[in-house]
Amino acid sequence: TEASLRCGTPMASSVSAAELMRSAPGTFRAGTVLKHRAGWCAGTFGTGCGGGWAARLLVLKGGFLFKFKSRKGSRPLGLPIDLASATVTLRPHAATDAGVDPAKCFTVGTLRRTLLFQCDDASEAAAWVRALHNQADTSIKAGLGHLRMEPSEEAARATGQAMTRRQAQRQRAHAERAATDPALSMEAAGLMGFGMASAEMRELGDGDSDSE
């Protein structure tokens, strides 16, 4: 995968944090922030529903947001987020629900859920939001053919897209099985209750695939 990042060829499986950051300065942004562990309560950040925080290494590259446990992470946690279709908010109201200073926080929202992040101070949060917006603009322009990315950025973008496509295929296959399996249908509909979803269902989501 390291060779793929350097030459810009697509990678269909995954990528490590070190590989994403082993490229020319200015082609990525990386740093550790706190991510709220909202669990299955998408959009709910109260302490009674999967509350708490976990350190996450964020890497912005190729128009995607990749999340890792640390710089030693061998693969992203959850799906990389295509920032061209995400909503980024500084000083979110959700931070108040989580009991922290909104000025130090930002959210990244997808169609499925909203992720809440907390920084050390307000200036760091603002810098992250600027970088996220810049990456979103880069992704949109590249998609329209108005911008040519650096080869390692193209490779990171190809990896994010490949991981997203693979997950979509798995979700379609699961939906087809659920159509003939009542147990899977109940689980997919959330009828088993919070905290009772199988490892397969958690992995089919688009947040952190770990349960910590």
Coordinates of C-alpha atoms in Angstrom, one line a residue:
T1 CA 0.0 0.0 0.0
E2 CA 2.9 2.4 0.6
A3 CA 3.9 2.1 -3.1
S4 CA 0.3 2.7 -4.0
L5 CA 0.3 5.9 -2.0
R6 CA 3.5 7.2 -3.7
C7 CA 2.4 6.5 -7.3
G8 CA -1.2 7.3 -6.9
T9 CA -2.7 3.9 -7.9
P10 CA -6.0 2.9 -6.4
M11 CA -6.0 0.8 -3.2
A12 CA -9.1 -1.4 -2.8
S13 CA -8.6 -2.6 0.8
S14 CA -7.4 -0.2 3.4
V15 CA -4.6 2.0 4.5
S16 CA -2.6 2.7 7.7
A17 CA -2.2 6.1 9.4
A18 CA 1.6 6.0 8.8
E19 CA 1.0 5.4 5.0
L20 CA -1.4 8.4 4.8
M21 CA 1.1 10.7 6.5
R22 CA 4.2 9.5 4.6
S23 CA 4.0 12.1 1.9
A24 CA 4.9 15.7 1.1
P25 CA 3.9 18.3 3.7
G26 CA 0.8 20.2 2.7
T27 CA -0.9 17.2 1.2
F28 CA -2.6 16.2 4.4
R29 CA -3.5 17.4 8.0
A30 CA -3.3 15.1 10.9
G31 CA -3.8 15.5 14.7
T32 CA -5.3 13.9 17.7
V33 CA -8.6 15.1 19.1
L34 CA -11.3 13.6 21.4
K35 CA -14.2 11.9 19.7
H36 CA -17.5 11.4 21.6
R37 CA -18.5 7.8 21.9
A38 CA -22.1 8.2 21.0
G39 CA -22.6 4.5 20.2
W40 CA -25.9 3.6 18.5
C41 CA -27.6 6.8 19.5
A42 CA -26.9 8.7 16.3
G43 CA -27.2 12.4 17.0
T44 CA -27.6 12.0 20.8
F45 CA -24.6 13.0 23.0
G46 CA -26.0 12.7 26.5
T47 CA -23.9 10.7 29.0
G48 CA -26.7 8.2 29.4
C49 CA -26.4 6.8 25.8
G50 CA -22.9 5.6 25.1
G51 CA -21.4 8.7 26.5
G52 CA -17.7 9.4 27.1
W53 CA -14.7 10.4 25.0
A54 CA -11.9 8.6 23.2
A55 CA -8.7 9.9 21.6
R56 CA -8.7 9.6 17.9
L57 CA -6.1 10.5 15.3
L58 CA -7.8 12.3 12.4
V59 CA -6.1 12.4 9.0
L60 CA -7.5 14.7 6.2
K61 CA -6.3 13.7 2.8
G62 CA -7.7 13.4 -0.7
G63 CA -11.0 14.9 0.3
F64 CA -11.7 12.2 3.0
L65 CA -11.6 12.2 6.8
F66 CA -9.9 9.0 8.1
K67 CA -10.1 8.1 11.9
F68 CA -7.5 5.9 13.7
K69 CA -6.9 4.9 17.3
S70 CA -3.4 6.3 17.1
R71 CA -0.5 7.0 14.7
K72 CA 0.2 3.2 14.9
G73 CA -3.3 2.4 13.5
S74 CA -3.1 -0.2 10.8
R75 CA -6.5 0.5 9.3
P76 CA -9.1 3.3 9.8
L77 CA -11.9 3.0 12.4
G78 CA -15.2 2.9 10.6
L79 CA -15.6 4.3 7.1
P80 CA -13.6 7.2 5.8
I81 CA -15.9 10.2 5.3
D82 CA -16.2 11.9 1.9
L83 CA -16.2 15.5 3.0
A84 CA -17.8 16.6 -0.3
S85 CA -21.1 15.2 1.1
A86 CA -20.6 15.9 4.8
T87 CA -21.7 18.8 7.0
V88 CA -19.1 20.4 9.2
T89 CA -20.2 22.6 12.1
L90 CA -18.1 24.7 14.5
R91 CA -19.5 25.4 18.0
P92 CA -22.3 22.8 17.7
H93 CA -25.3 22.7 20.0
A94 CA -24.5 19.0 20.5
A95 CA -21.5 19.9 22.6
T96 CA -23.8 21.4 25.3
D97 CA -25.7 18.1 25.4
A98 CA -22.4 16.4 26.1
G99 CA -21.5 18.9 28.8
V100 CA -18.5 20.5 27.2
D101 CA -17.6 24.0 25.8
P102 CA -19.1 24.3 22.3
A103 CA -16.2 26.7 21.3
K104 CA -13.8 23.8 21.6
C105 CA -15.9 21.4 19.5
F106 CA -16.9 20.6 15.9
T107 CA -19.2 18.1 14.3
V108 CA -18.9 16.2 11.0
G109 CA -22.3 15.0 9.9
T110 CA -23.2 12.3 7.3
L111 CA -26.6 11.0 6.2
R112 CA -26.4 8.3 8.9
R113 CA -24.9 10.0 11.9
T114 CA -23.1 13.0 13.4
L115 CA -19.7 12.7 14.9
L116 CA -18.8 15.1 17.7
F117 CA -15.1 16.0 18.3
Q118 CA -13.5 18.1 21.1
C119 CA -10.2 20.0 20.8
D120 CA -7.9 21.5 23.5
D121 CA -9.1 25.0 22.7
A122 CA -11.3 27.1 20.4
S123 CA -8.5 28.1 18.0
E124 CA -7.6 24.4 17.4
A125 CA -11.3 23.6 16.7
A126 CA -11.5 26.5 14.3
A127 CA -8.4 25.4 12.5
W128 CA -9.8 21.9 12.1
V129 CA -13.0 23.3 10.6
R130 CA -11.1 25.4 8.1
A131 CA -9.1 22.4 7.1
L132 CA -12.2 20.2 6.7
H133 CA -13.9 22.8 4.6
N134 CA -10.8 23.1 2.4
Q135 CA -10.7 19.4 1.9
A136 CA -14.4 19.4 1.0
D137 CA -13.7 22.1 -1.7
T138 CA -10.8 20.0 -2.9
S139 CA -13.0 16.9 -3.2
I140 CA -15.7 18.7 -5.1
K141 CA -13.3 20.3 -7.5
A142 CA -11.5 17.1 -8.1
G143 CA -14.8 15.3 -8.7
L144 CA -15.7 17.9 -11.4
G145 CA -12.3 17.6 -13.0
H146 CA -11.4 21.2 -12.1
L147 CA -8.4 20.2 -9.9
R148 CA -5.6 17.7 -10.2
M149 CA -4.5 16.2 -6.9
E150 CA -1.0 15.3 -5.9
P151 CA -0.5 11.5 -6.6
S152 CA -0.6 10.5 -2.9
E153 CA -3.8 12.5 -2.5
E154 CA -5.3 10.7 -5.4
A155 CA -4.4 7.4 -3.9
A156 CA -6.0 8.3 -0.5
R157 CA -9.1 9.5 -2.4
A158 CA -9.2 6.2 -4.3
T159 CA -8.9 4.2 -1.1
G160 CA -11.7 6.1 0.6
Q161 CA -14.0 5.6 -2.4
A162 CA -13.1 1.9 -2.6
M163 CA -13.8 1.3 1.1
T164 CA -17.1 3.1 0.7
R165 CA -18.1 1.0 -2.3
R166 CA -17.2 -2.2 -0.5
Q167 CA -19.2 -1.3 2.5
A168 CA -22.2 -0.4 0.3
Q169 CA -22.0 -3.9 -1.3
R170 CA -21.9 -5.5 2.1
Q171 CA -24.9 -3.5 3.3
R172 CA -26.9 -4.5 0.1
A173 CA -26.0 -8.2 0.7
H174 CA -27.1 -7.9 4.4
A175 CA -30.4 -6.3 3.3
E176 CA -31.0 -9.1 0.9
R177 CA -30.4 -11.7 3.7
A178 CA -32.6 -9.7 6.1
A179 CA -35.5 -9.9 3.6
T180 CA -35.6 -13.7 4.2
D181 CA -34.4 -13.8 7.9
P182 CA -36.7 -12.3 10.5
A183 CA -34.0 -12.1 13.1
L184 CA -31.8 -10.0 10.9
S185 CA -34.7 -7.8 9.9
M186 CA -35.5 -7.1 13.6
E187 CA -31.9 -6.2 14.3
A188 CA -31.6 -3.9 11.4
A189 CA -34.8 -2.1 12.5
G190 CA -33.3 -1.6 16.0
L191 CA -35.9 -3.8 17.7
M192 CA -33.3 -5.6 19.8
G193 CA -32.5 -2.6 21.9
F194 CA -29.4 -0.5 22.3
G195 CA -26.2 -2.4 23.0
M196 CA -27.6 -5.6 21.6
A197 CA -26.6 -5.2 17.9
S198 CA -24.3 -7.9 16.6
A199 CA -20.7 -7.3 15.6
E200 CA -21.8 -7.6 12.0
M201 CA -24.4 -4.8 12.3
R202 CA -21.9 -2.5 14.1
E203 CA -19.4 -3.1 11.3
L204 CA -22.0 -2.2 8.7
G205 CA -22.3 1.3 10.2
D206 CA -20.3 4.3 9.2
G207 CA -18.8 5.3 12.5
D208 CA -16.1 3.7 14.6
S209 CA -16.3 -0.1 14.1
D210 CA -14.8 -0.7 17.6
S211 CA -17.2 -0.6 20.6
E212 CA -15.0 1.3 23.1

